[in-house]
Amino acid sequence: MTNKILVVGATGNIGRHVVTGLRERGADVRTLSRFAGADTVAGDLTRPETLHTALSGVDSVFLLWPFLTADGAPAVLDVVAQHARRVVYVSALSVQDDESGVWGQVEAAIRHTSLEWTFLRPGGFATNTLEWAGAIRAGQPVRMPYPKAARSLIHERDIAEVAVLALTEDGHTGRAYPLTGPGALTQAEQARILGEVAGRPAVVEELTAEEARAGMLAWADEAFADGALAYWRSLVDIPEPVTTTVAELTGHPARTFTQWAQDHVDDFRALPAAEVGERYVAAFRAGRKDQAVRWMAQDVVRVAPLENGGKHVELRGLAEIMANAERLTRDTEIHAVAVDGPYVHGDRFAVRFSFDETHTPSGQRSTMTKFCLYTVADGAIIREEVSYFDPPTG
Ligand SMILES: NC(=O)c1ccc[n+]([C@@H]2O[C@H](COP(=O)([O-])OP(=O)(O)OC[C@H]3O[C@@H](n4cnc5c(N)ncnc54)[C@H](OP(=O)(O)O)[C@@H]3O)[C@@H](O)[C@H]2O)c1
């Protein structure tokens, strides 16, 4: 029998620590990513048929479900159960009170399989505060709804440590672990701690629920946005619960939010252009566009030619830029992105991106190359100038 363990989400916040922790224990680890690399197997949870290679010979799976609906989960779990014996799934604390959301539905789908399961049910992740990194780096107000909402944010390393135990020890089958940080802090207190650790005092600006909702609809559907806002509102009066499960299982107290801020201080400091460029490019290379975008100031300006060339148009603000990117790539399937750079000069850096992509309506596959010149101020990208290059013809 094999003890091979497949880590899904291995490039993410928790997964990378799960991989390290398992390797430290001498486990036989395989990692999954949509973007195959040297020691990563390619697979996509939205296409269950792509997962067989990664799952072949695997005994246990560390699973997260990085989507806002559970629609595709039964099909993926069916494939997982064809290969593996055990799954450790990153669910959410909210399932204890409400099994109707995406995490509860994925748990239910897991229970329907023959897999031995352990559910990790963390509360809010400390990594959620990375959303404020751009503002803190630039010395701008940190904008949030419900600054008095108190959350027991958890360090991703604590979730990963519990995952490693559940994947390598007996006795965790059929258990659901509520995991939180060691205490509850209001969002305003979290921002203050981040500012202190980064050496740049953070000023909080309260968003109305409507303003926050409008921002969330750029990436979430209405049901998710409304559910999250109602939950945060409830945390103003009743702080998120604090559990001692991390300490009981790992033998040490859960890490504090201040520890988390210290571990992530570089994300909140105003780094010079050369370092911003390195990190921006590294995020793209790791297939983490979401992390790359965090290096952009909220009011970043993008200057790019119209699709059919010629006139340059200027877009202002991250929200508008992301909406535009979504429009431009709607009919495009990207197979791989080659990233060349950064080429740094003073407060600017340049990057060449080559996209191996298929225009889905026509089925035509080609390489699209663009050069981007970025200007950095206060550790954030404030301007992106784009030039496109057509693939050579003939
Ligand atoms: N944020 C919270 O407060 C909170 C609370 C409770 C539970 N959760 C759960 O925690 C999870 C996030 O964990 P995290 O922060 O460690 O993740 P993360 O840093 O957001 O990374 C997401 C991971 O998912 C992988 N991924 C994305 N789409 C994929 C696909 N189609 N096929 C295969 N892999 C895919 C990515 O891998 P590649 O890019 O390499 O493919 C990446 O490793 C969420 O899914 C959520 O369910 C979050």
Short mmCIF file of C-alpha atoms and ligand atoms in Angstrom, two decimals:
data_model
loop_
_atom_site.label_atom_id
_atom_site.label_comp_id
_atom_site.label_asym_id
_atom_site.label_seq_id
_atom_site.Cartn_x
_atom_site.Cartn_y
_atom_site.Cartn_z
CA MET A 1 0.00 0.00 0.00
CA THR A 2 1.14 3.53 -0.80
CA ASN A 3 1.09 6.51 1.54
CA LYS A 4 1.31 9.10 -1.17
CA ILE A 5 -0.47 12.35 -0.34
CA LEU A 6 -1.85 14.76 -2.96
CA VAL A 7 -2.02 18.42 -1.93
CA VAL A 8 -4.65 20.43 -3.82
CA GLY A 9 -4.13 24.20 -3.53
CA ALA A 10 -0.41 23.57 -2.96
CA THR A 11 0.52 27.01 -4.32
CA GLY A 12 -1.90 28.76 -1.97
CA ASN A 13 -1.66 30.22 1.53
CA ILE A 14 -2.36 27.02 3.46
CA GLY A 15 -1.27 24.47 0.90
CA ARG A 16 2.35 25.63 0.67
CA HIS A 17 2.75 25.08 4.43
CA VAL A 18 0.99 21.72 4.23
CA VAL A 19 3.57 20.64 1.63
CA THR A 20 6.48 21.81 3.81
CA GLY A 21 5.02 20.19 6.94
CA LEU A 22 4.41 16.89 5.20
CA ARG A 23 7.91 16.83 3.70
CA GLU A 24 9.40 17.56 7.15
CA ARG A 25 7.61 14.43 8.35
CA GLY A 26 9.11 12.46 5.48
CA ALA A 27 5.78 12.00 3.71
CA ASP A 28 5.59 11.17 0.01
CA VAL A 29 3.96 14.35 -1.33
CA ARG A 30 2.57 15.25 -4.73
CA THR A 31 1.26 18.75 -5.49
CA LEU A 32 -1.51 19.83 -7.83
CA SER A 33 -1.74 23.09 -9.73
CA ARG A 34 -3.51 24.30 -12.83
CA PHE A 35 -0.05 25.32 -14.00
CA ALA A 36 2.26 22.30 -14.10
CA GLY A 37 5.77 23.04 -12.85
CA ALA A 38 8.90 21.09 -12.03
CA ASP A 39 7.44 19.21 -9.05
CA THR A 40 3.76 19.91 -9.65
CA VAL A 41 1.21 17.79 -11.48
CA ALA A 42 -1.27 19.64 -13.67
CA GLY A 43 -4.94 19.34 -12.87
CA ASP A 44 -8.01 21.53 -12.77
CA LEU A 45 -10.86 21.09 -10.31
CA THR A 46 -13.25 22.54 -12.88
CA ARG A 47 -12.38 19.59 -15.17
CA PRO A 48 -12.53 16.39 -13.08
CA GLU A 49 -11.21 14.28 -15.97
CA THR A 50 -7.84 16.10 -15.64
CA LEU A 51 -7.34 14.81 -12.07
CA HIS A 52 -6.71 11.10 -12.69
CA THR A 53 -2.96 11.48 -13.33
CA ALA A 54 -2.44 13.49 -10.15
CA LEU A 55 -4.51 11.03 -8.12
CA SER A 56 -2.98 7.84 -9.42
CA GLY A 57 -1.41 5.85 -6.57
CA VAL A 58 -2.54 8.43 -3.98
CA ASP A 59 -3.77 7.39 -0.52
CA SER A 60 -4.77 10.74 1.03
CA VAL A 61 -5.82 14.11 -0.38
CA PHE A 62 -5.63 17.58 1.13
CA LEU A 63 -8.53 19.38 -0.53
CA LEU A 64 -9.80 22.90 -0.68
CA TRP A 65 -12.63 24.11 -2.86
CA PRO A 66 -11.67 27.53 -4.23
CA PHE A 67 -15.06 28.37 -5.75
CA LEU A 68 -18.16 30.24 -4.67
CA THR A 69 -20.51 27.40 -5.62
CA ALA A 70 -20.33 23.67 -4.85
CA ASP A 71 -21.81 22.70 -8.22
CA GLY A 72 -18.82 20.76 -9.53
CA ALA A 73 -17.88 19.12 -6.22
CA PRO A 74 -19.72 15.75 -6.52
CA ALA A 75 -18.02 15.00 -9.86
CA VAL A 76 -14.57 15.85 -8.47
CA LEU A 77 -15.16 13.79 -5.33
CA ASP A 78 -16.27 10.86 -7.42
CA VAL A 79 -12.86 10.92 -9.16
CA VAL A 80 -11.03 11.40 -5.84
CA ALA A 81 -12.86 8.41 -4.33
CA GLN A 82 -11.88 6.22 -7.29
CA HIS A 83 -8.24 6.59 -6.24
CA ALA A 84 -7.85 7.70 -2.63
CA ARG A 85 -8.90 6.40 0.80
CA ARG A 86 -8.85 9.61 2.83
CA VAL A 87 -9.60 13.32 2.36
CA VAL A 88 -8.84 16.28 4.61
CA TYR A 89 -11.02 19.17 3.46
CA VAL A 90 -10.70 22.89 4.32
CA SER A 91 -14.29 23.79 5.13
CA ALA A 92 -15.41 26.78 7.24
CA LEU A 93 -16.50 27.52 10.80
CA SER A 94 -19.88 28.79 9.56
CA VAL A 95 -20.91 25.23 8.64
CA GLN A 96 -21.57 24.55 12.33
CA ASP A 97 -24.61 26.84 12.19
CA ASP A 98 -25.53 26.68 8.55
CA GLU A 99 -24.92 23.76 6.23
CA SER A 100 -26.51 25.41 3.22
CA GLY A 101 -23.50 27.39 1.99
CA VAL A 102 -20.80 26.20 -0.37
CA TRP A 103 -18.66 24.65 2.39
CA GLY A 104 -21.61 22.73 3.87
CA GLN A 105 -22.53 21.46 0.43
CA VAL A 106 -18.98 20.25 -0.25
CA GLU A 107 -18.96 18.52 3.16
CA ALA A 108 -22.24 16.81 2.24
CA ALA A 109 -20.78 15.72 -1.11
CA ILE A 110 -17.78 14.23 0.71
CA ARG A 111 -20.02 12.35 3.16
CA HIS A 112 -21.78 10.81 0.15
CA THR A 113 -18.54 9.14 -0.98
CA SER A 114 -16.76 6.17 0.53
CA LEU A 115 -13.84 8.43 1.55
CA GLU A 116 -12.65 8.63 5.15
CA TRP A 117 -12.90 12.34 5.92
CA THR A 118 -11.68 15.02 8.28
CA PHE A 119 -13.17 18.52 8.03
CA LEU A 120 -11.07 21.51 9.06
CA ARG A 121 -13.49 24.33 9.83
CA PRO A 122 -11.47 27.54 10.13
CA GLY A 123 -13.00 30.94 10.85
CA GLY A 124 -11.75 34.03 9.03
CA PHE A 125 -8.23 33.80 7.63
CA ALA A 126 -5.66 36.40 8.67
CA THR A 127 -4.68 36.42 4.98
CA ASN A 128 -7.98 38.20 4.25
CA THR A 129 -6.34 41.37 5.56
CA LEU A 130 -3.88 41.27 2.64
CA GLU A 131 -6.70 43.08 0.88
CA TRP A 132 -5.60 46.18 2.84
CA ALA A 133 -1.92 45.82 1.97
CA GLY A 134 -1.98 48.26 -0.95
CA ALA A 135 -3.60 51.01 1.14
CA ILE A 136 -1.26 50.50 4.11
CA ARG A 137 1.82 50.47 1.86
CA ALA A 138 0.71 53.70 0.19
CA GLY A 139 -0.27 55.37 3.48
CA GLN A 140 -3.87 55.63 2.23
CA PRO A 141 -6.97 55.05 4.38
CA VAL A 142 -7.92 51.40 4.87
CA ARG A 143 -11.52 51.21 3.66
CA MET A 144 -13.80 48.55 5.14
CA PRO A 145 -17.40 47.95 6.21
CA TYR A 146 -18.07 47.33 9.93
CA PRO A 147 -14.70 48.28 11.50
CA LYS A 148 -16.09 47.12 14.86
CA ALA A 149 -16.77 43.59 13.62
CA ALA A 150 -14.56 41.28 15.70
CA ARG A 151 -13.02 38.19 14.13
CA SER A 152 -10.84 35.44 15.54
CA LEU A 153 -8.55 35.42 12.49
CA ILE A 154 -6.41 32.35 12.09
CA HIS A 155 -2.83 32.05 10.82
CA GLU A 156 -2.61 29.80 7.74
CA ARG A 157 0.27 27.92 9.38
CA ASP A 158 -2.04 26.72 12.15
CA ILE A 159 -4.56 25.36 9.66
CA ALA A 160 -1.69 23.69 7.78
CA GLU A 161 -0.29 22.10 10.96
CA VAL A 162 -3.66 20.57 11.80
CA ALA A 163 -3.97 19.38 8.21
CA VAL A 164 -0.58 17.65 8.41
CA LEU A 165 -1.64 15.83 11.60
CA ALA A 166 -4.92 14.72 10.04
CA LEU A 167 -3.09 13.51 6.92
CA THR A 168 -0.35 11.59 8.70
CA GLU A 169 -1.89 10.32 11.96
CA ASP A 170 -4.75 7.99 12.77
CA GLY A 171 -7.67 9.08 14.91
CA HIS A 172 -8.94 12.04 12.87
CA THR A 173 -11.45 10.20 10.68
CA GLY A 174 -15.01 11.52 10.95
CA ARG A 175 -13.90 14.56 12.96
CA ALA A 176 -14.81 18.20 12.18
CA TYR A 177 -12.40 20.66 13.80
CA PRO A 178 -13.48 24.27 14.46
CA LEU A 179 -10.23 26.26 14.11
CA THR A 180 -9.66 29.90 15.05
CA GLY A 181 -6.97 32.26 16.23
CA PRO A 182 -6.38 32.72 19.98
CA GLY A 183 -8.70 35.72 20.39
CA ALA A 184 -11.11 38.08 18.62
CA LEU A 185 -9.97 41.48 17.33
CA THR A 186 -12.06 44.14 15.64
CA GLN A 187 -11.20 44.94 12.04
CA ALA A 188 -10.06 48.40 13.18
CA GLU A 189 -7.67 46.75 15.68
CA GLN A 190 -6.35 44.47 12.95
CA ALA A 191 -5.59 47.46 10.72
CA ARG A 192 -3.90 49.25 13.61
CA ILE A 193 -1.64 46.25 14.30
CA LEU A 194 -0.72 45.96 10.63
CA GLY A 195 0.16 49.66 10.47
CA GLU A 196 2.28 49.39 13.62
CA VAL A 197 4.19 46.34 12.39
CA ALA A 198 4.73 47.93 8.98
CA GLY A 199 5.84 51.22 10.58
CA ARG A 200 3.09 53.13 8.79
CA PRO A 201 0.06 54.08 10.92
CA ALA A 202 -3.18 52.89 9.33
CA VAL A 203 -6.22 55.15 9.22
CA VAL A 204 -9.56 53.33 8.92
CA GLU A 205 -12.33 54.71 6.73
CA GLU A 206 -15.71 53.06 7.15
CA LEU A 207 -17.55 51.97 4.01
CA THR A 208 -21.33 51.71 4.07
CA ALA A 209 -22.70 48.22 3.48
CA GLU A 210 -23.89 49.40 0.04
CA GLU A 211 -20.42 50.65 -0.94
CA ALA A 212 -18.81 47.41 0.25
CA ARG A 213 -21.43 45.36 -1.58
CA ALA A 214 -20.76 47.19 -4.85
CA GLY A 215 -17.03 46.42 -4.51
CA MET A 216 -17.65 42.75 -3.72
CA LEU A 217 -19.88 42.27 -6.74
CA ALA A 218 -16.74 42.63 -8.89
CA TRP A 219 -15.76 39.11 -7.77
CA ALA A 220 -18.71 37.59 -5.90
CA ASP A 221 -22.36 36.96 -6.67
CA GLU A 222 -25.17 38.75 -4.82
CA ALA A 223 -25.97 35.85 -2.49
CA PHE A 224 -22.33 35.55 -1.39
CA ALA A 225 -21.88 39.32 -0.93
CA ASP A 226 -25.13 39.66 1.05
CA GLY A 227 -24.31 36.62 3.20
CA ALA A 228 -20.81 37.91 4.00
CA LEU A 229 -22.04 41.42 4.83
CA ALA A 230 -24.80 40.12 7.10
CA TYR A 231 -22.24 37.93 8.86
CA TRP A 232 -19.77 40.82 9.40
CA ARG A 233 -22.66 42.99 10.66
CA SER A 234 -23.48 40.29 13.24
CA LEU A 235 -19.86 40.32 14.46
CA VAL A 236 -20.22 43.94 15.63
CA ASP A 237 -22.49 42.73 18.46
CA ILE A 238 -21.29 39.17 18.89
CA PRO A 239 -17.61 38.56 18.15
CA GLU A 240 -16.62 35.47 16.20
CA PRO A 241 -16.17 32.51 18.56
CA VAL A 242 -12.71 31.52 19.75
CA THR A 243 -11.83 27.83 19.95
CA THR A 244 -8.89 26.05 21.55
CA THR A 245 -8.75 23.26 18.97
CA VAL A 246 -5.43 24.36 17.46
CA ALA A 247 -3.74 24.20 20.88
CA GLU A 248 -5.36 20.87 21.75
CA LEU A 249 -4.27 19.24 18.50
CA THR A 250 -0.84 20.82 17.91
CA GLY A 251 0.29 21.26 21.52
CA HIS A 252 0.93 25.01 21.12
CA PRO A 253 -1.44 27.99 21.27
CA ALA A 254 -2.80 29.29 17.99
CA ARG A 255 -0.60 32.04 16.56
CA THR A 256 -1.72 35.60 17.29
CA PHE A 257 -2.64 38.16 14.65
CA THR A 258 0.44 40.18 15.63
CA GLN A 259 2.59 37.13 14.85
CA TRP A 260 0.84 36.83 11.51
CA ALA A 261 1.47 40.52 10.76
CA GLN A 262 5.17 40.09 11.59
CA ASP A 263 5.39 37.03 9.31
CA HIS A 264 3.85 39.06 6.48
CA VAL A 265 5.48 42.43 7.16
CA ASP A 266 6.95 42.62 3.66
CA ASP A 267 3.46 42.57 2.19
CA PHE A 268 2.60 45.76 4.10
CA ARG A 269 5.85 47.74 3.73
CA ALA A 270 6.56 50.20 0.93
CA LEU A 271 9.20 48.25 -0.99
CA PRO A 272 11.36 49.80 -3.74
CA ALA A 273 10.39 49.32 -7.41
CA ALA A 274 12.94 46.51 -7.92
CA GLU A 275 11.38 44.40 -5.15
CA VAL A 276 7.82 45.21 -6.16
CA GLY A 277 8.75 44.10 -9.69
CA GLU A 278 10.30 40.83 -8.47
CA ARG A 279 7.27 39.97 -6.36
CA TYR A 280 4.77 41.01 -9.02
CA VAL A 281 6.50 38.82 -11.59
CA ALA A 282 6.95 35.91 -9.15
CA ALA A 283 3.20 35.96 -8.45
CA PHE A 284 2.45 35.79 -12.18
CA ARG A 285 4.95 32.97 -12.66
CA ALA A 286 3.25 31.02 -9.86
CA GLY A 287 -0.06 31.48 -11.66
CA ARG A 288 -1.27 33.77 -8.86
CA LYS A 289 -2.71 36.75 -10.69
CA ASP A 290 -4.77 37.47 -7.56
CA GLN A 291 -1.55 38.01 -5.58
CA ALA A 292 0.05 40.02 -8.40
CA VAL A 293 -2.87 42.42 -8.45
CA ARG A 294 -2.31 43.17 -4.77
CA TRP A 295 0.81 45.14 -5.79
CA MET A 296 -1.40 47.68 -7.58
CA ALA A 297 -2.64 50.86 -5.91
CA GLN A 298 -6.43 51.15 -5.72
CA ASP A 299 -6.27 54.23 -7.97
CA VAL A 300 -3.78 52.72 -10.45
CA VAL A 301 -3.98 54.10 -13.99
CA ARG A 302 -3.75 51.79 -17.01
CA VAL A 303 -2.91 53.14 -20.44
CA ALA A 304 -3.41 50.70 -23.32
CA PRO A 305 -4.22 50.81 -27.02
CA LEU A 306 -7.74 49.86 -28.03
CA GLU A 307 -8.08 46.25 -29.11
CA ASN A 308 -7.83 47.17 -32.79
CA GLY A 309 -4.71 49.28 -32.22
CA GLY A 310 -4.27 53.01 -32.62
CA LYS A 311 -5.80 55.23 -29.99
CA HIS A 312 -4.73 54.74 -26.38
CA VAL A 313 -7.35 54.65 -23.66
CA GLU A 314 -6.84 55.35 -20.00
CA LEU A 315 -8.57 53.34 -17.29
CA ARG A 316 -8.57 54.56 -13.71
CA GLY A 317 -8.87 52.42 -10.60
CA LEU A 318 -8.39 48.74 -9.91
CA ALA A 319 -12.12 47.93 -10.10
CA GLU A 320 -12.45 49.37 -13.62
CA ILE A 321 -9.23 47.70 -14.75
CA MET A 322 -10.29 44.28 -13.46
CA ALA A 323 -13.73 44.60 -15.10
CA ASN A 324 -12.01 45.48 -18.39
CA ALA A 325 -9.62 42.51 -18.09
CA GLU A 326 -12.59 40.23 -17.49
CA ARG A 327 -14.27 41.57 -20.66
CA LEU A 328 -11.10 41.17 -22.75
CA THR A 329 -10.44 37.58 -21.71
CA ARG A 330 -14.02 36.31 -21.73
CA ASP A 331 -13.53 34.53 -25.07
CA THR A 332 -9.99 33.40 -24.34
CA GLU A 333 -8.62 30.22 -22.84
CA ILE A 334 -5.08 30.80 -21.56
CA HIS A 335 -2.90 27.67 -21.62
CA ALA A 336 0.33 29.17 -20.29
CA VAL A 337 1.92 32.54 -19.64
CA ALA A 338 5.66 33.18 -20.08
CA VAL A 339 6.86 36.13 -18.04
CA ASP A 340 10.12 37.90 -18.82
CA GLY A 341 11.48 40.51 -16.42
CA PRO A 342 11.35 42.64 -14.42
CA TYR A 343 13.70 45.11 -16.12
CA VAL A 344 14.12 47.81 -13.51
CA HIS A 345 15.14 51.43 -13.91
CA GLY A 346 14.61 53.86 -11.05
CA ASP A 347 10.97 53.84 -9.99
CA ARG A 348 9.87 51.88 -13.05
CA PHE A 349 10.06 48.30 -14.25
CA ALA A 350 9.11 46.57 -17.50
CA VAL A 351 7.77 43.04 -18.07
CA ARG A 352 7.10 41.05 -21.23
CA PHE A 353 4.14 38.64 -21.09
CA SER A 354 3.60 35.98 -23.76
CA PHE A 355 0.23 34.27 -23.56
CA ASP A 356 -0.29 30.91 -25.21
CA GLU A 357 -4.03 31.19 -25.74
CA THR A 358 -7.02 30.03 -27.72
CA HIS A 359 -9.77 32.33 -28.95
CA THR A 360 -12.63 30.03 -27.94
CA PRO A 361 -15.31 31.11 -30.48
CA SER A 362 -12.96 30.45 -33.44
CA GLY A 363 -10.77 27.77 -31.82
CA GLN A 364 -7.70 29.65 -33.07
CA ARG A 365 -4.61 29.18 -30.88
CA SER A 366 -1.86 31.81 -30.93
CA THR A 367 0.75 33.59 -28.86
CA MET A 368 -0.14 37.10 -27.75
CA THR A 369 2.74 39.23 -26.52
CA LYS A 370 2.48 42.42 -24.56
CA PHE A 371 5.02 44.68 -22.90
CA CYS A 372 4.04 46.50 -19.75
CA LEU A 373 5.87 49.40 -18.20
CA TYR A 374 5.03 49.94 -14.54
CA THR A 375 5.61 52.99 -12.35
CA VAL A 376 5.94 52.38 -8.60
CA ALA A 377 5.28 54.83 -5.77
CA ASP A 378 5.02 54.03 -2.05
CA GLY A 379 5.57 50.33 -2.77
CA ALA A 380 2.60 50.02 -5.13
CA ILE A 381 2.12 50.10 -8.88
CA ILE A 382 0.44 53.40 -9.73
CA ARG A 383 0.66 53.24 -13.53
CA GLU A 384 0.69 50.49 -16.17
CA GLU A 385 1.47 51.34 -19.80
CA VAL A 386 0.72 48.50 -22.21
CA SER A 387 1.91 47.79 -25.76
CA TYR A 388 0.68 44.75 -27.69
CA PHE A 389 2.64 42.89 -30.36
CA ASP A 390 0.84 40.83 -32.97
CA PRO A 391 2.13 37.31 -33.63
CA PRO A 392 4.31 37.24 -36.77
CA THR A 393 2.30 36.26 -39.84
CA GLY A 394 3.25 33.78 -42.57
N1 LIG B 1 -10.65 33.32 3.46
C1 LIG B 1 -11.34 32.84 4.49
O1 LIG B 1 -11.62 33.56 5.45
C2 LIG B 1 -11.78 31.40 4.48
C3 LIG B 1 -12.53 30.92 5.56
C4 LIG B 1 -12.88 29.57 5.56
C5 LIG B 1 -12.52 28.74 4.51
N2 LIG B 1 -11.83 29.26 3.46
C6 LIG B 1 -11.43 28.33 2.37
O2 LIG B 1 -10.04 28.38 2.20
C7 LIG B 1 -9.75 28.26 0.83
C8 LIG B 1 -8.55 29.13 0.45
O3 LIG B 1 -7.38 28.57 0.97
P1 LIG B 1 -6.01 29.32 0.66
O4 LIG B 1 -6.11 30.73 1.19
O5 LIG B 1 -4.91 28.46 1.11
O6 LIG B 1 -6.04 29.35 -0.92
P2 LIG B 1 -5.48 30.48 -1.88
O7 LIG B 1 -4.22 31.04 -1.32
O8 LIG B 1 -6.62 31.39 -2.20
O9 LIG B 1 -5.11 29.62 -3.17
C9 LIG B 1 -6.08 28.98 -3.94
C10 LIG B 1 -5.48 27.67 -4.38
O10 LIG B 1 -6.47 26.99 -5.13
C11 LIG B 1 -5.88 26.49 -6.32
N3 LIG B 1 -6.87 26.52 -7.40
C12 LIG B 1 -7.62 27.58 -7.77
N4 LIG B 1 -8.43 27.22 -8.79
C13 LIG B 1 -8.15 25.91 -9.05
C14 LIG B 1 -8.65 24.98 -9.98
N5 LIG B 1 -9.59 25.32 -10.89
N6 LIG B 1 -8.14 23.72 -9.98
C15 LIG B 1 -7.17 23.37 -9.10
N7 LIG B 1 -6.67 24.21 -8.17
C16 LIG B 1 -7.16 25.46 -8.15
C17 LIG B 1 -4.74 27.42 -6.64
O11 LIG B 1 -3.75 26.68 -7.32
P3 LIG B 1 -3.14 27.09 -8.75
O12 LIG B 1 -3.38 28.57 -8.90
O13 LIG B 1 -1.69 26.75 -8.62
O14 LIG B 1 -3.86 26.24 -9.73
C18 LIG B 1 -4.25 27.84 -5.26
O15 LIG B 1 -3.24 26.96 -4.79
C19 LIG B 1 -10.92 28.76 0.05
O16 LIG B 1 -11.10 27.92 -1.06
C20 LIG B 1 -12.05 28.70 1.03
O17 LIG B 1 -12.91 27.66 0.66
C21 LIG B 1 -11.44 30.56 3.43
#
